[in-house]
Amino acid sequence: MTDLHTSHTGFSRRSLFARGAGAAAAATLAGGLGTTAHAAPVRAVSVPFYGSHQAGITTDQQRNCVLAAFDVTTDRAGLKKLLDDWTALGDALSKGEPAPAGDTGISEGMSAERFTMTVGFGPSLFDGRFGPLNRPAKLAPLPHFAGDACDPGASGGDLFVQMCADEPQVLTHALIQLRAVSQGKAKLRWTENGFVIPPKDTAAPRNLLGVPDGTANPTDSARDAVVWCDPSGEPGYMAGGCYAVYRRIRLDLPHWMATPTPEKDAAIGRRFDGSPLTAPNGAQHATPDYPRLPNGSHVKEMHPHTMFRRGYNYDKGYEGGLLFMSFNRHPSQFIDAQHQLTRSDKLGRYMMPTGSGIYAIRGGVGAGGSFADGLF
Ligand code: HEM
């Protein structure tokens, strides 16, 4: 757990305190959020923006996300200014404060809702348009994978941003402010909205197949070992950073719904309750006996491809699926797994990747610093 009891700063968005609603309101809020002898622990409402890693990776997953990619349309100096402005915006919204360059008021009265903003650099940022930039050592476009039907307009981008929060309107506000501050410097290339519902009775949130997703994700030091990149050979700003892979994976839900349950279980290697097929029903926390799982089951084929997955469901009405996100110390973690998936994974029959991207996620920004630090 990374952000329980951290900071309650920023609970009250501007108006309550800035307009002097006063001590009574403050006391109410403090009483409502703090822990008392009788109250259950509650989540902090703001996640620190500055730190050795960017927020939004190991942060306990928020309920909603907006993912977006931008193409930069300005010059070298404009790129620096853009990243400085994104930094100021990320800092303010993480504290539940108004956007520094003028606020629309869309999230007036709301808290920060554990807003996080995570910024990445796409391979195309380093194509020479901005003069020499310090390029992450392992950043290269993803190869084509069998079965990919990726729309270029829904893939790639010079800059990537993942914004997460527990309220969708906070994210609508954030994207509008981000676009406003980017005007004349960067053009929105694609954007997606996602959601997950925190699990009540399972080890992980359910995806649109109805199955808990994320059960086998590494935690704590095991997670650190697979996420944070080796800084040797990397530009300094990649210390504490990683490589994010994004895939928009449309799911063939009618096909899945028509599939008999035993076949569904064999395609995943786990049951609807999340329990591995090699353990009793309900034993969702049991480690699978991987060699004994059905051949071709997703869990068997993906093991032991270690990576940290932090995806969100998406639903456009006419289609739905997964906004797959994985954070890797090296891009090969994802690439090797994806090749394996296309070769032998039965769950692959229900997936159609329609968007794709890889982005270098720089290390965290120090207080007073900028996403641009070390890039130029
Ligand atoms: C819409 C697409 C996908 C769905 C619905 C899906 C669903 C699942 C489910 C239900 C599990 C078992 C529970 C868990 O441990 O999380 C799982 C495990 C896993 N998935 Fe996926 N997945 C998808 C795409 C992918 C992709 C594209 C990759 C990587 C290329 C991947 C890699 C993994 C890994 C590494 C595991 C853990 C295996 C282990 O137990 O060691 N998944 N996935």
Tab-separated table of N, CA, C and O in Angstrom, residues 288-348:
chain	number	residue	atom	x	y	z
A	288	PRO	N	-0.529	-20.890	-8.798
A	288	PRO	CA	-0.818	-21.990	-9.727
A	288	PRO	C	0.349	-22.968	-9.787
A	288	PRO	O	1.499	-22.581	-9.648
A	289	ASP	N	0.008	-24.246	-9.985
A	289	ASP	CA	1.028	-25.250	-10.283
A	289	ASP	C	1.186	-25.179	-11.811
A	289	ASP	O	0.531	-25.907	-12.554
A	290	TYR	N	2.033	-24.296	-12.244
A	290	TYR	CA	2.061	-23.902	-13.660
A	290	TYR	C	2.214	-25.072	-14.631
A	290	TYR	O	1.475	-25.156	-15.614
A	291	PRO	N	3.132	-26.033	-14.381
A	291	PRO	CA	3.278	-27.120	-15.366
A	291	PRO	C	1.998	-27.928	-15.536
A	291	PRO	O	1.764	-28.507	-16.594
A	292	ARG	N	1.144	-27.971	-14.501
A	292	ARG	CA	-0.077	-28.788	-14.567
A	292	ARG	C	-1.275	-28.019	-15.155
A	292	ARG	O	-2.350	-28.599	-15.358
A	293	LEU	N	-1.109	-26.749	-15.458
A	293	LEU	CA	-2.213	-25.987	-16.065
A	293	LEU	C	-2.390	-26.447	-17.514
A	293	LEU	O	-1.446	-26.950	-18.134
A	294	PRO	N	-3.590	-26.288	-18.079
A	294	PRO	CA	-3.799	-26.708	-19.475
A	294	PRO	C	-2.836	-25.982	-20.412
A	294	PRO	O	-2.619	-24.766	-20.266
A	295	ASN	N	-2.272	-26.734	-21.362
A	295	ASN	CA	-1.426	-26.093	-22.363
A	295	ASN	C	-2.239	-25.053	-23.122
A	295	ASN	O	-3.405	-25.282	-23.433
A	296	GLY	N	-1.620	-23.947	-23.404
A	296	GLY	CA	-2.311	-22.894	-24.141
A	296	GLY	C	-3.111	-21.966	-23.245
A	296	GLY	O	-3.669	-20.975	-23.713
A	297	SER	N	-3.200	-22.269	-21.949
A	297	SER	CA	-3.945	-21.343	-21.076
A	297	SER	C	-3.079	-20.080	-20.893
A	297	SER	O	-1.857	-20.150	-20.807
A	298	HIS	N	-3.745	-18.950	-20.849
A	298	HIS	CA	-3.054	-17.651	-20.796
A	298	HIS	C	-2.047	-17.609	-19.654
A	298	HIS	O	-0.901	-17.199	-19.836
A	299	VAL	N	-2.484	-18.053	-18.487
A	299	VAL	CA	-1.626	-17.955	-17.309
A	299	VAL	C	-0.376	-18.832	-17.471
A	299	VAL	O	0.734	-18.426	-17.120
A	300	LYS	N	-0.557	-20.027	-18.055
A	300	LYS	CA	0.607	-20.903	-18.265
A	300	LYS	C	1.541	-20.312	-19.316
A	300	LYS	O	2.762	-20.295	-19.149
A	301	GLU	N	0.968	-19.805	-20.402
A	301	GLU	CA	1.810	-19.282	-21.491
A	301	GLU	C	2.531	-17.997	-21.089
A	301	GLU	O	3.616	-17.713	-21.565
A	302	MET	N	1.919	-17.217	-20.229
A	302	MET	CA	2.524	-15.939	-19.836
A	302	MET	C	3.522	-16.094	-18.691
A	302	MET	O	4.255	-15.165	-18.365
A	303	HIS	N	3.530	-17.258	-18.082
A	303	HIS	CA	4.440	-17.479	-16.961
A	303	HIS	C	5.742	-18.072	-17.476
A	303	HIS	O	5.690	-18.968	-18.307
A	304	PRO	N	6.915	-17.662	-17.047
A	304	PRO	CA	7.179	-16.629	-16.047
A	304	PRO	C	7.629	-15.316	-16.688
A	304	PRO	O	8.686	-14.800	-16.365
A	305	HIS	N	6.837	-14.813	-17.626
A	305	HIS	CA	7.149	-13.495	-18.191
A	305	HIS	C	6.823	-12.452	-17.137
A	305	HIS	O	5.658	-12.069	-16.975
A	306	THR	N	7.817	-12.016	-16.416
A	306	THR	CA	7.536	-11.116	-15.299
A	306	THR	C	7.354	-9.690	-15.810
A	306	THR	O	8.170	-9.179	-16.573
A	307	MET	N	6.283	-9.098	-15.408
A	307	MET	CA	6.026	-7.685	-15.707
A	307	MET	C	4.977	-7.211	-14.717
A	307	MET	O	4.291	-8.034	-14.093
A	308	PHE	N	4.866	-5.894	-14.583
A	308	PHE	CA	3.840	-5.336	-13.709
A	308	PHE	C	2.756	-4.737	-14.587
A	308	PHE	O	3.009	-3.822	-15.368
A	309	ARG	N	1.535	-5.292	-14.483
A	309	ARG	CA	0.419	-4.847	-15.318
A	309	ARG	C	-0.497	-3.938	-14.504
A	309	ARG	O	-0.751	-4.207	-13.321
A	310	ARG	N	-0.940	-2.859	-15.148
A	310	ARG	CA	-1.825	-1.904	-14.440
A	310	ARG	C	-2.832	-1.354	-15.446
A	310	ARG	O	-2.879	-0.161	-15.719
A	311	GLY	N	-3.606	-2.260	-16.015
A	311	GLY	CA	-4.508	-1.856	-17.091
A	311	GLY	C	-5.857	-1.376	-16.592
A	311	GLY	O	-6.180	-1.458	-15.399
A	312	TYR	N	-6.641	-0.868	-17.525
A	312	TYR	CA	-8.007	-0.406	-17.251
A	312	TYR	C	-8.941	-0.974	-18.311
A	312	TYR	O	-8.559	-1.130	-19.477
A	313	ASN	N	-10.178	-1.260	-17.914
A	313	ASN	CA	-11.204	-1.653	-18.880
A	313	ASN	C	-11.628	-0.429	-19.688
A	313	ASN	O	-11.592	0.691	-19.186
A	314	TYR	N	-12.055	-0.674	-20.919
A	314	TYR	CA	-12.689	0.424	-21.659
A	314	TYR	C	-13.968	-0.095	-22.296
A	314	TYR	O	-14.103	-1.296	-22.587
A	315	ASP	N	-14.896	0.819	-22.514
A	315	ASP	CA	-16.189	0.450	-23.094
A	315	ASP	C	-16.666	1.619	-23.930
A	315	ASP	O	-16.885	2.714	-23.418
A	316	LYS	N	-16.780	1.369	-25.232
A	316	LYS	CA	-17.251	2.438	-26.121
A	316	LYS	C	-18.683	2.162	-26.576
A	316	LYS	O	-19.154	2.759	-27.532
A	317	GLY	N	-19.335	1.228	-25.935
A	317	GLY	CA	-20.698	0.879	-26.354
A	317	GLY	C	-20.657	-0.132	-27.473
A	317	GLY	O	-21.119	-1.256	-27.315
A	318	TYR	N	-20.068	0.239	-28.592
A	318	TYR	CA	-20.011	-0.689	-29.728
A	318	TYR	C	-18.848	-1.668	-29.594
A	318	TYR	O	-18.777	-2.652	-30.306
A	319	GLU	N	-17.896	-1.410	-28.719
A	319	GLU	CA	-16.804	-2.354	-28.459
A	319	GLU	C	-16.260	-2.093	-27.060
A	319	GLU	O	-16.425	-1.007	-26.494
A	320	GLY	N	-15.606	-3.120	-26.536
A	320	GLY	CA	-15.005	-2.977	-25.214
A	320	GLY	C	-13.765	-3.828	-25.125
A	320	GLY	O	-13.528	-4.700	-25.972
A	321	GLY	N	-12.983	-3.591	-24.116
A	321	GLY	CA	-11.769	-4.390	-23.965
A	321	GLY	C	-10.896	-3.851	-22.855
A	321	GLY	O	-11.383	-3.339	-21.844
A	322	LEU	N	-9.620	-3.972	-23.092
A	322	LEU	CA	-8.647	-3.634	-22.065
A	322	LEU	C	-7.662	-2.607	-22.588
A	322	LEU	O	-7.117	-2.760	-23.694
A	323	LEU	N	-7.468	-1.545	-21.807
A	323	LEU	CA	-6.348	-0.631	-22.063
A	323	LEU	C	-5.187	-1.223	-21.270
A	323	LEU	O	-5.005	-0.929	-20.092
A	324	PHE	N	-4.479	-2.124	-21.920
A	324	PHE	CA	-3.393	-2.851	-21.252
A	324	PHE	C	-2.236	-1.889	-21.029
A	324	PHE	O	-1.816	-1.180	-21.946
A	325	MET	N	-1.750	-1.832	-19.818
A	325	MET	CA	-0.544	-1.048	-19.507
A	325	MET	C	0.400	-1.959	-18.737
A	325	MET	O	-0.021	-2.607	-17.766
A	326	SER	N	1.641	-2.017	-19.165
A	326	SER	CA	2.625	-2.704	-18.330
A	326	SER	C	3.838	-1.810	-18.171
A	326	SER	O	4.190	-1.048	-19.086
A	327	PHE	N	4.419	-1.877	-17.011
A	327	PHE	CA	5.588	-1.057	-16.681
A	327	PHE	C	6.769	-2.009	-16.489
A	327	PHE	O	6.715	-2.928	-15.662
A	328	ASN	N	7.813	-1.775	-17.282
A	328	ASN	CA	8.891	-2.764	-17.394
A	328	ASN	C	10.248	-2.106	-17.220
A	328	ASN	O	10.474	-0.999	-17.714
A	329	ARG	N	11.176	-2.876	-16.625
A	329	ARG	CA	12.550	-2.346	-16.539
A	329	ARG	C	13.210	-2.407	-17.913
A	329	ARG	O	14.096	-1.629	-18.219
A	330	HIS	N	12.730	-3.331	-18.748
A	330	HIS	CA	13.286	-3.477	-20.102
A	330	HIS	C	12.126	-3.818	-21.045
A	330	HIS	O	11.293	-4.682	-20.704
A	331	PRO	N	12.083	-3.207	-22.255
A	331	PRO	CA	10.964	-3.484	-23.167
A	331	PRO	C	10.836	-4.957	-23.532
A	331	PRO	O	9.746	-5.428	-23.871
A	332	SER	N	11.938	-5.699	-23.479
A	332	SER	CA	11.879	-7.125	-23.885
A	332	SER	C	10.935	-7.920	-22.995
A	332	SER	O	10.417	-8.961	-23.426
A	333	GLN	N	10.708	-7.468	-21.780
A	333	GLN	CA	9.770	-8.198	-20.915
A	333	GLN	C	8.414	-8.314	-21.611
A	333	GLN	O	7.808	-9.375	-21.639
A	334	PHE	N	7.935	-7.200	-22.152
A	334	PHE	CA	6.652	-7.245	-22.856
A	334	PHE	C	6.792	-7.937	-24.211
A	334	PHE	O	5.955	-8.770	-24.577
A	335	ILE	N	7.833	-7.574	-24.966
A	335	ILE	CA	7.954	-8.060	-26.358
A	335	ILE	C	7.993	-9.591	-26.389
A	335	ILE	O	7.278	-10.235	-27.168
A	336	ASP	N	8.798	-10.190	-25.520
A	336	ASP	CA	8.900	-11.659	-25.499
A	336	ASP	C	7.553	-12.287	-25.143
A	336	ASP	O	7.145	-13.289	-25.738
A	337	ALA	N	6.876	-11.698	-24.168
A	337	ALA	CA	5.579	-12.244	-23.740
A	337	ALA	C	4.554	-12.132	-24.865
A	337	ALA	O	3.779	-13.064	-25.112
A	338	GLN	N	4.550	-11.010	-25.563
A	338	GLN	CA	3.556	-10.802	-26.620
A	338	GLN	C	3.785	-11.774	-27.780
A	338	GLN	O	2.833	-12.308	-28.349
A	339	HIS	N	5.057	-12.019	-28.128
A	339	HIS	CA	5.332	-13.021	-29.174
A	339	HIS	C	4.805	-14.387	-28.737
A	339	HIS	O	4.190	-15.113	-29.519
A	340	GLN	N	5.032	-14.718	-27.477
A	340	GLN	CA	4.554	-16.000	-26.942
A	340	GLN	C	3.032	-16.065	-27.019
A	340	GLN	O	2.446	-17.074	-27.419
A	341	LEU	N	2.400	-14.948	-26.643
A	341	LEU	CA	0.932	-14.888	-26.642
A	341	LEU	C	0.378	-15.194	-28.036
A	341	LEU	O	-0.564	-15.969	-28.190
A	342	THR	N	0.994	-14.598	-29.058
A	342	THR	CA	0.458	-14.785	-30.418
A	342	THR	C	0.727	-16.215	-30.915
A	342	THR	O	0.018	-16.708	-31.777
A	343	ARG	N	1.760	-16.872	-30.361
A	343	ARG	CA	2.096	-18.231	-30.807
A	343	ARG	C	1.151	-19.281	-30.245
A	343	ARG	O	0.671	-20.142	-30.958
A	344	SER	N	0.886	-19.203	-28.926
A	344	SER	CA	0.300	-20.392	-28.310
A	344	SER	C	-0.826	-20.122	-27.312
A	344	SER	O	-1.334	-21.055	-26.703
A	345	ASP	N	-1.211	-18.874	-27.145
A	345	ASP	CA	-2.117	-18.524	-26.051
A	345	ASP	C	-3.570	-18.568	-26.534
A	345	ASP	O	-3.951	-17.814	-27.431
A	346	LYS	N	-4.372	-19.436	-25.937
A	346	LYS	CA	-5.785	-19.567	-26.370
A	346	LYS	C	-6.587	-18.295	-26.119
A	346	LYS	O	-7.556	-18.019	-26.818
A	347	LEU	N	-6.199	-17.531	-25.096
A	347	LEU	CA	-6.945	-16.294	-24.822
A	347	LEU	C	-6.752	-15.284	-25.955
A	347	LEU	O	-7.598	-14.419	-26.178
A	348	GLY	N	-5.623	-15.444	-26.673
A	348	GLY	CA	-5.342	-14.554	-27.802
A	348	GLY	C	-6.448	-14.583	-28.849
A	348	GLY	O	-6.640	-13.607	-29.580
